[in-house]
Coordinates of C-alpha atoms and ligand atoms in Angstrom, one line a residue:
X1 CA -37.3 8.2 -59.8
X2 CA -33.4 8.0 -60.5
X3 CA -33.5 8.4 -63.9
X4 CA -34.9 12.2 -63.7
X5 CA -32.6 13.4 -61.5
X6 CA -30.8 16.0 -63.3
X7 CA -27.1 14.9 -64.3
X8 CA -24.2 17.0 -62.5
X9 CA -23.1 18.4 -66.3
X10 CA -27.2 19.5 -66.1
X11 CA -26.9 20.8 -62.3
X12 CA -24.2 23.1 -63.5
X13 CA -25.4 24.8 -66.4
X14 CA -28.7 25.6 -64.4
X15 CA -25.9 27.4 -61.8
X16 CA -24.0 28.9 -64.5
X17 CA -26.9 30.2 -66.0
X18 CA -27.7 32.4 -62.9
X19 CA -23.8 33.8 -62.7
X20 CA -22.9 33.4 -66.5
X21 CA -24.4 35.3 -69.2
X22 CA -25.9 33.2 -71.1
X23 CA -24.5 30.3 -69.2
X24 CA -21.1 30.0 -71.1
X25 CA -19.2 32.0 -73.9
X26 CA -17.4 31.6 -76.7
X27 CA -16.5 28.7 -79.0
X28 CA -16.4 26.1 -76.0
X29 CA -20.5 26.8 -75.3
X30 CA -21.8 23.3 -75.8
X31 CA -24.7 24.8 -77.6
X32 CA -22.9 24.5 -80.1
X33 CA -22.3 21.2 -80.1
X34 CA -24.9 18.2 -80.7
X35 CA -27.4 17.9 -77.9
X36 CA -26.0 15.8 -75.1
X37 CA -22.3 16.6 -75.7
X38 CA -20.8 17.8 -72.2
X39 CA -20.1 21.1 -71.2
X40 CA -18.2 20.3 -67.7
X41 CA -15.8 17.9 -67.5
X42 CA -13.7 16.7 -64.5
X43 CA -10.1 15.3 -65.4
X44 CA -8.5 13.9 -68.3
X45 CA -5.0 11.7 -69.1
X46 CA -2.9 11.1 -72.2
X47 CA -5.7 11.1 -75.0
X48 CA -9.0 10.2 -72.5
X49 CA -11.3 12.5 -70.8
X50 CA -13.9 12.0 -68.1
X51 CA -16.8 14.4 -67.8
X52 CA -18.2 15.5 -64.7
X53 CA -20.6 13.1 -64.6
X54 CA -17.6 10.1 -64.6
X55 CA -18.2 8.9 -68.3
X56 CA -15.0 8.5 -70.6
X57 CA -14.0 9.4 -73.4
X58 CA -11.5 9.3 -76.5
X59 CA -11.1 12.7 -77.2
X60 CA -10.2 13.9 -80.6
X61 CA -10.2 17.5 -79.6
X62 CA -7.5 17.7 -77.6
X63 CA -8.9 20.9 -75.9
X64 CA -9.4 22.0 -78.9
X65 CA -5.7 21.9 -79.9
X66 CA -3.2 22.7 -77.2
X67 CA -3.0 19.2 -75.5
X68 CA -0.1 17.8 -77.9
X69 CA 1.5 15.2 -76.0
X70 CA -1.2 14.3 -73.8
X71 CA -2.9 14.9 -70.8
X72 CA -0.4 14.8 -67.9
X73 CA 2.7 13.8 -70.0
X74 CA 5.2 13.0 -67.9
X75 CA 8.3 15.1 -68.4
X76 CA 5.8 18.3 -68.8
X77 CA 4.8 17.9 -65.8
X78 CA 7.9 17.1 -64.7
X79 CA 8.9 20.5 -65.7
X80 CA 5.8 22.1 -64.7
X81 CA 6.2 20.8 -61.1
X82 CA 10.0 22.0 -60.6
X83 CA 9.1 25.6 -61.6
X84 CA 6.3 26.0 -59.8
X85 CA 8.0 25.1 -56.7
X86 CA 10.6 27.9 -57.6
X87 CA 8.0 30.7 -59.2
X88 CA 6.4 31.5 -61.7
X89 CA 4.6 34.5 -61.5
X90 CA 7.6 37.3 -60.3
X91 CA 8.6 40.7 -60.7
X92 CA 9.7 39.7 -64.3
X93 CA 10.6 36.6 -66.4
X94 CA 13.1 33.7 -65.3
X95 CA 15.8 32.4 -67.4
X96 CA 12.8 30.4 -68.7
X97 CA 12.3 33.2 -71.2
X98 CA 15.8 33.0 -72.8
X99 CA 15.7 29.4 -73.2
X100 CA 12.8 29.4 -74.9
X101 CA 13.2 32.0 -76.9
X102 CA 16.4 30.3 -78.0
X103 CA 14.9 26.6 -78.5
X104 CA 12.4 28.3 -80.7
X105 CA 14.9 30.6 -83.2
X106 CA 16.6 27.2 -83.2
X107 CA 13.5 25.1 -84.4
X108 CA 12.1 27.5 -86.7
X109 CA 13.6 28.7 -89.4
X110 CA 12.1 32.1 -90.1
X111 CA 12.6 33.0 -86.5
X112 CA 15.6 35.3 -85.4
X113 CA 13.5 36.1 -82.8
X114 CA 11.0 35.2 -80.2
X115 CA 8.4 37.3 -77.9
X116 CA 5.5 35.5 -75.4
X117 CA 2.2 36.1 -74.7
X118 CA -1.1 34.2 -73.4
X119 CA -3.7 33.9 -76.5
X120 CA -3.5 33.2 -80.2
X121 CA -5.6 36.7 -80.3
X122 CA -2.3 38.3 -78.3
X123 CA 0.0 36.5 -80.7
X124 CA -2.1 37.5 -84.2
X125 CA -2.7 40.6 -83.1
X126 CA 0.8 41.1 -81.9
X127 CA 1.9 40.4 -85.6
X128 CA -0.4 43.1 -87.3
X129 CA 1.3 45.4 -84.5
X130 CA 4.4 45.3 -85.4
X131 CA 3.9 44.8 -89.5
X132 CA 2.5 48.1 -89.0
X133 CA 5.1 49.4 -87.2
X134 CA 7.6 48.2 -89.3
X135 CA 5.8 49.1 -93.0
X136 CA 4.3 52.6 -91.7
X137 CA 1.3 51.4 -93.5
X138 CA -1.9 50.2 -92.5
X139 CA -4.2 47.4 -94.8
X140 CA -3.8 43.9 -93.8
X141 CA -5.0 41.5 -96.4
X142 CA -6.7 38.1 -94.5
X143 CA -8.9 35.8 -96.2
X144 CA -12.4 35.7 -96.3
X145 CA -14.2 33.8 -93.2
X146 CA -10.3 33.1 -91.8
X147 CA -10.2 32.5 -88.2
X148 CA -7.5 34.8 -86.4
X149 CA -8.8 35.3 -82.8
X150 CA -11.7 37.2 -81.3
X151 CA -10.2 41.0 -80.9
X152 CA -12.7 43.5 -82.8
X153 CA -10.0 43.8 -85.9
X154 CA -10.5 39.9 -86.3
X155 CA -13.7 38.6 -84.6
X156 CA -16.2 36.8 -86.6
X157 CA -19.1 38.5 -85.1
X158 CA -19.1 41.6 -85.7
X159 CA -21.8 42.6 -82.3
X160 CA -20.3 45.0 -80.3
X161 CA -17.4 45.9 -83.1
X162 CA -16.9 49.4 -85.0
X163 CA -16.7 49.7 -88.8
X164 CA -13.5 51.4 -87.8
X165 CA -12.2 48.2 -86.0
X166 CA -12.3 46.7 -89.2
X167 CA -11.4 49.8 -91.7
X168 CA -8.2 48.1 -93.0
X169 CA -8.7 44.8 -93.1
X170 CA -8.9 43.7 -96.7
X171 CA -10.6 40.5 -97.8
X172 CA -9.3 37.9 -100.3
X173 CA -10.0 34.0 -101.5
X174 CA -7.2 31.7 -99.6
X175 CA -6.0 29.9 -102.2
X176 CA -6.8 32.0 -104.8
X177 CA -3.4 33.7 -106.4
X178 CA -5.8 36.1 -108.3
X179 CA -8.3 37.4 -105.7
X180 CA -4.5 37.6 -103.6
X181 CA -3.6 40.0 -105.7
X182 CA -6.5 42.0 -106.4
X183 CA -6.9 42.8 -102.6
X184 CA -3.0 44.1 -102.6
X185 CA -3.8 46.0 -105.1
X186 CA -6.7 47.5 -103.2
X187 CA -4.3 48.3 -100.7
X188 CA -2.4 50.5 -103.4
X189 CA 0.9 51.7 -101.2
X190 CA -0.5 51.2 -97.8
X191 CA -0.4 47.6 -97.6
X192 CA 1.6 46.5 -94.3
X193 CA 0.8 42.8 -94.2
X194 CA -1.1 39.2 -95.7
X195 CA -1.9 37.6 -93.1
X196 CA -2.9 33.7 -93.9
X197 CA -4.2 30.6 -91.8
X198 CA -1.1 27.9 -92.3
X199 CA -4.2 25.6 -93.5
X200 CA -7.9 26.7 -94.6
X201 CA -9.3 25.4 -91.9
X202 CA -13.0 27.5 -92.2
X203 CA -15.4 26.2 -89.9
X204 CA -17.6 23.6 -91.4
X205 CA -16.1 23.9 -94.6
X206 CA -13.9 21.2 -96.6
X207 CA -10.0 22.0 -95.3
X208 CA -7.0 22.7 -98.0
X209 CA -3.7 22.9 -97.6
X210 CA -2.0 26.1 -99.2
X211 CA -1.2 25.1 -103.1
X212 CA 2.3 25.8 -103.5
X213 CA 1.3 28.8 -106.0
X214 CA -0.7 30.7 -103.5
X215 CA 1.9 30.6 -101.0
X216 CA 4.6 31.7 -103.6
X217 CA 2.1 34.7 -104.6
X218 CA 1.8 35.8 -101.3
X219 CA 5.2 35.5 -100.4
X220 CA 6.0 37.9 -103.9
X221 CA 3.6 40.3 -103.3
X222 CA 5.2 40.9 -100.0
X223 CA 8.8 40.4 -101.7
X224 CA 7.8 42.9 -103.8
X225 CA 5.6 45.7 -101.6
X226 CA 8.1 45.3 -98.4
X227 CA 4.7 44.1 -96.2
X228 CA 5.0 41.5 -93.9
X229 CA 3.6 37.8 -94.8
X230 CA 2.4 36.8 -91.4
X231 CA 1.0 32.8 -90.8
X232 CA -1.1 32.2 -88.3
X233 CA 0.0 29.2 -87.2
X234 CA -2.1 29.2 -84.0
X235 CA -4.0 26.0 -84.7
X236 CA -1.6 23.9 -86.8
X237 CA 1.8 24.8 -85.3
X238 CA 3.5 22.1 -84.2
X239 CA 1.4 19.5 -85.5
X240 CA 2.0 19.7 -88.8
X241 CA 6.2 20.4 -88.9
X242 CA 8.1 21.8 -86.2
X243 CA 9.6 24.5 -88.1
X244 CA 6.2 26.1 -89.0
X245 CA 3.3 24.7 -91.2
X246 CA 5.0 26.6 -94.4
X247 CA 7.9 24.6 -94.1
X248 CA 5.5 22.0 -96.2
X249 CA 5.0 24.6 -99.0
X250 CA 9.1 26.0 -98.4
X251 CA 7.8 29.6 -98.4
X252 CA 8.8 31.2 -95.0
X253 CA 7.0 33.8 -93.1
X254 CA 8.3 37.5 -91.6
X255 CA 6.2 37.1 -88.9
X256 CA 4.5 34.5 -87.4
X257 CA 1.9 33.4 -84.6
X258 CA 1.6 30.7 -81.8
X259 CA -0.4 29.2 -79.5
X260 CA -2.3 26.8 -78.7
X261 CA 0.3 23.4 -78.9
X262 CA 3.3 25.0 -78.2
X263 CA 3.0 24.6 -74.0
X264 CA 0.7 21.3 -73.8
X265 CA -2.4 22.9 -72.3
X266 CA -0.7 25.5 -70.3
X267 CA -1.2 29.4 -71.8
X268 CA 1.5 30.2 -73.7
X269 CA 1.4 32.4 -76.9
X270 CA 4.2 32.9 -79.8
X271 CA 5.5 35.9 -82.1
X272 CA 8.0 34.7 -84.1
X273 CA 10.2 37.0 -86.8
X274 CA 13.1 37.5 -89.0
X275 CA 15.5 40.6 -88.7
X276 CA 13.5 42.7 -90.5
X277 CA 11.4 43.3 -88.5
X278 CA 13.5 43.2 -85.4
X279 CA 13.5 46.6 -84.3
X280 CA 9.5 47.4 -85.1
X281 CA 9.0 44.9 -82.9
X282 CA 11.2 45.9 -80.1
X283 CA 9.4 49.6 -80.7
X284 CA 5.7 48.6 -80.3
X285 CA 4.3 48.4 -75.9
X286 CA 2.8 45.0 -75.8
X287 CA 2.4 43.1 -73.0
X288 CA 0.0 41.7 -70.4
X289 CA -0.3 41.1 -66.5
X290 CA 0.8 36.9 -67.1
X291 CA 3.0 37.1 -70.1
X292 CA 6.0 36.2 -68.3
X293 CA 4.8 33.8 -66.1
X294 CA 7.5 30.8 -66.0
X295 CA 5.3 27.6 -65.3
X296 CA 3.8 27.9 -68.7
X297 CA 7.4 28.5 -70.2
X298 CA 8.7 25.6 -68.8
X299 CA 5.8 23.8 -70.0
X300 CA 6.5 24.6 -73.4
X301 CA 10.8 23.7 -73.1
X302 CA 9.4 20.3 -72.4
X303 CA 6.6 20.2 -75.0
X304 CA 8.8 21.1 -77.9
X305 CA 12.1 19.6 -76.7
X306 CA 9.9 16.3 -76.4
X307 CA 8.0 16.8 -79.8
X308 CA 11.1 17.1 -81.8
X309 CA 13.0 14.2 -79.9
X310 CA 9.9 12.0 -80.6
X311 CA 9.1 13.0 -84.3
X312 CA 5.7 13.8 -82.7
X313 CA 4.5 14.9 -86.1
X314 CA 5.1 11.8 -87.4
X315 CA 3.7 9.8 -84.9
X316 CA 0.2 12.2 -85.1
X317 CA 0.4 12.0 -89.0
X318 CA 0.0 8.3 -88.8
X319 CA -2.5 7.8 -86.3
X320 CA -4.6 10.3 -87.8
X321 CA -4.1 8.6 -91.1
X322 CA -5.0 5.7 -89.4
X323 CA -8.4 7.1 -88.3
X324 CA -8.6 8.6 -91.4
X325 CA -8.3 4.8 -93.3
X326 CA -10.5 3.2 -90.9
X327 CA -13.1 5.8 -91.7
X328 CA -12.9 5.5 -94.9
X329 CA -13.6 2.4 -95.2
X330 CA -16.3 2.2 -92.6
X331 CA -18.6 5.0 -94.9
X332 CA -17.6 2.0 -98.2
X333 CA -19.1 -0.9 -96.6
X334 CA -21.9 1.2 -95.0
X335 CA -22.5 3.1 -98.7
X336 CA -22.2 6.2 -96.9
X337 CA -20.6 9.7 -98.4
X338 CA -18.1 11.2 -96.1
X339 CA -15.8 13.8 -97.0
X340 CA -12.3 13.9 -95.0
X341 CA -10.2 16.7 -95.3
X342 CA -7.4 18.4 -93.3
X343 CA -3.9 17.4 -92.5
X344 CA -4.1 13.7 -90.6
X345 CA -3.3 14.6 -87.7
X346 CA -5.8 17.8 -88.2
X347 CA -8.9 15.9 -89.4
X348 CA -12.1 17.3 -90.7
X349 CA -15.3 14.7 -91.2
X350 CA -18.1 16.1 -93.2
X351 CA -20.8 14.1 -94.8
X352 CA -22.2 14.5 -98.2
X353 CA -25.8 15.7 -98.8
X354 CA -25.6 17.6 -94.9
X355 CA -26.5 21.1 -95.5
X356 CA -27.9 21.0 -91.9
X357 CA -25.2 18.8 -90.8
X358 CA -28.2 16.2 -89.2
X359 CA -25.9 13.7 -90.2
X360 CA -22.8 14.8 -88.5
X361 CA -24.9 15.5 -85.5
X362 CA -26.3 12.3 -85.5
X363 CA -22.5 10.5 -86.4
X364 CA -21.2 12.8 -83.4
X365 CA -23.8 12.0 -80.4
X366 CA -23.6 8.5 -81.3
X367 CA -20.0 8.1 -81.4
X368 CA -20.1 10.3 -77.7
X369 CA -22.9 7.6 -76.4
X370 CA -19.7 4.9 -77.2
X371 CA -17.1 6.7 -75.6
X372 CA -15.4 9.3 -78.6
X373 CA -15.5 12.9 -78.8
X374 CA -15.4 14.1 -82.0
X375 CA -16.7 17.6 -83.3
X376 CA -19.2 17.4 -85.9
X377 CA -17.8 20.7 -88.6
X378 CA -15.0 22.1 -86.6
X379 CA -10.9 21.2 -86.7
X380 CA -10.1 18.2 -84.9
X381 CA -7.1 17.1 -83.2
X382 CA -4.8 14.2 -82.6
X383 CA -1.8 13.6 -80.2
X384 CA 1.1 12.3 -79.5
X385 CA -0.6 10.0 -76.5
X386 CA -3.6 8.3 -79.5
X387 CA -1.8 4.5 -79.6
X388 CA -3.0 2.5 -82.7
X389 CA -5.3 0.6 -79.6
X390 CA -6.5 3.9 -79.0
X391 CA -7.4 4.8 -82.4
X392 CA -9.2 0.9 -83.2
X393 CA -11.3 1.7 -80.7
X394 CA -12.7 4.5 -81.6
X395 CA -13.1 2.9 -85.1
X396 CA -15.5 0.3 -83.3
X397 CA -17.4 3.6 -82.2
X398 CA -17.5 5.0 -85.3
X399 CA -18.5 1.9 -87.6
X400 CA -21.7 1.5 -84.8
X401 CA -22.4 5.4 -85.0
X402 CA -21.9 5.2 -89.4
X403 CA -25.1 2.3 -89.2
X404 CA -27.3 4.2 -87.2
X405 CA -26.5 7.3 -89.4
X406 CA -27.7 4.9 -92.6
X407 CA -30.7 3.5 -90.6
X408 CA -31.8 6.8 -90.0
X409 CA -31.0 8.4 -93.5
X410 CA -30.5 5.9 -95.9
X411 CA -26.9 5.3 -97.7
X412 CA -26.0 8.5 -99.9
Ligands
PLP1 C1 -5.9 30.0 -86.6 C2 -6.3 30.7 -85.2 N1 -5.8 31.9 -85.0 C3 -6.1 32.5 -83.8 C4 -6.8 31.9 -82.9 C5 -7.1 32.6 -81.6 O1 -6.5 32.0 -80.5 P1 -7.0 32.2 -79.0 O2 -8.4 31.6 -78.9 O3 -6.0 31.5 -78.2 O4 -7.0 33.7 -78.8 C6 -7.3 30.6 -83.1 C7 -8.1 29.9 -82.1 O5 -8.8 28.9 -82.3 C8 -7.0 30.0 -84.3 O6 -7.5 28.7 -84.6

């Protein structure tokens, strides 16, 4: 009876279950995604992945950001290769580190100054460090259901965490000048940094980009207090401008964070930051067993050197635009209510009347059953490798997946 022998993807998690608590961890647990979505996979190039069990897809995750270029580009792992070959984990860094650290001051504009480490949580947490140290002070303003890593000051669960993890951390509305300034307030003299998401990206929640007023209040207030305006650009840098996602709003950051993009797929975190706050962050001890590793610096020399040769942003901004038009259109003819949000090249796709997101699960398993991984109320991602070919294929995915969603619940 072939057809009820368990898949390998099903073989696995029975394995996992027995070595793994709970069988996986974290955001990338497939129980969180519809039923039937993957949670092994096998191999992947430029914007296609296969899972385990040999079935393809076009991913619009992007490993849930840090594949940039592609899977496998070419001159990253080009780069990648040579290093290895000469080291990359050694008593300390290679020259690696001072050219990266110089190609990023040069692209960003804020940045006199670059350290490394592994994990957007490294790299946020990094920031608060040193605003601290720098300020003497201890509140850190971050908005309300803001993502910033999964360290007990920042976590969104809050099992296993200490009121006095989070004793300083002081809520406000992103995108809300007034509720901005009622939380520094709050923080009376002892505020030592805002910390904001480049976008509101809020999990299963319509994206915004910053209004130029809440960025210019933020930016005041820290004018103003001497506190440190930290972006998190984590998720968004490097897709969105090269020179950090508040280029687009022309506030600039003291500090910032990186991650996720900056090395296509290899692990490579980003602290970024003016003179300022130089020397605080030459006082604080931070720093990890793999921090210095040179493969993943390398990595991220070719990513960015290739991103800004290539106006990747561009090329992301219009093929997510081109998804985005496709869509669009698809949900007219079908008389379905979708909401897209998000930058282009960071798309969101929620539907109307979807509290219990049944039709974004529904849109999402069918779209997987043709061949496109899409997320059904997180971030999504494009890349540099998604061709217009690409991108009208998964649009024939889509249009099948939008019907079925109308069949089954009627156009809204
Ligand atoms: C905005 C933002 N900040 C911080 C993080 C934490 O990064 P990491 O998971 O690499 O620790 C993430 C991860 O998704 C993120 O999206």
């Amino acid at each position: 009876m072939s057809e009820h022998r368990p898949t390998r993807d099903q073989e696995l998690k029975a394995r996992a279950r027995r070595v793994i608590p709970g069988g996986m961890w974290g955001h990338l647990d497939v129980k969180r995604q519809p039923p039937g979505y993957p949670q092994y996979f096998e191999r992947a190039r430029g914007c296609r992945m296969w899972d385990v069990d040999g079935r393809e897809y076009i991913d619009f995750m992007c490993s849930w950001g840090p594949i940039i270029l592609g899977h496998h580009d070419a001159e990253v792992d080009a780069a990648v290769r040579a290093q290895a070959e000469a080291g990359d984990c050694l008593n300390g860094p290679s020259a690696r580190l001072v050219e990266l650290a110089e190609l990023v001051v040069e692209l960003v504009p804020h940045a006199d100054w670059a350290m490394f480490s592994k994990n957007g949580t490294d790299a946020t947490t990094v920031c608060v460090t040193i605003a601290r140290a720098a300020t003497k002070r201890r509140k850190v303003l971050a908005a309300r259901r803001a993502y910033h890593g999964a360290a007990p000051w920042c976590t969104p669960s809050l099992i296993g965490v200490t009121a006095e993890d989070r004793a300083h951390i002081v809520h406000f509305d992103y995108n809300d000048p007034e509720s901005l300034r009622q939380a520094a307030a709050e923080a009376k003299d002892d505020l030592a940094a805002i910390l904001v998401s480049a976008f509101r990206h809020d999990l299963g929640r319509d994206h915004e980009l910053p209004t130029r007023d809440f960025a210019a209040a933020a930016r005041d207030i820290c004018d103003r207090t001497g506190a440190a305006l930290i972006v998190d650009d984590v998720r968004a840098g490097f897709r969105l401008h090269m020179g950090g996602s508040w280029e687009l709003v022309g506030v600039r950051p003291d500090l910032a964070a990186w991650s996720k993009a900056i090395a296509n797929g290899h692990a490579l975190a980003a602290v970024t930051g003016s003179d300022r706050f130089r020397e605080a962050a030459s006082s604080v001890f931070t720093t990890g067993s793999f921090w210095c590793a040179s493969v993943p610096m390398a990595a991220a020399i070719a990513t960015l050197t290739k991103l800004r040769d290539i106006d990747g942003v561009a090329h992301m901004h219009a093929m997510g635009q081109r998804l985005r038009d496709g869509l669009a259109t698809q949900a007219k003819t079908h008389g379905i209510g979708l909401r897209q949000s998000g930058p282009p090249q960071m798309p969101l796709v929620l539907f109307e009347d979807d509290a219990d997101l049944a039709k974004g699960t529904l849109f999402c398993q069918e779209a997987l059953r043709r061949g496109v991984f899409l997320h059904q109320n997180h971030t999504m991602f494009l890349s540099v490798a998604h061709t217009a070919a690409d991108i009208d294929q998964a649009l024939e995915a889509t249009d099948a997946a939008l019907k079925t969603v109308v069949e089954r619940f009627g156009a809204a």
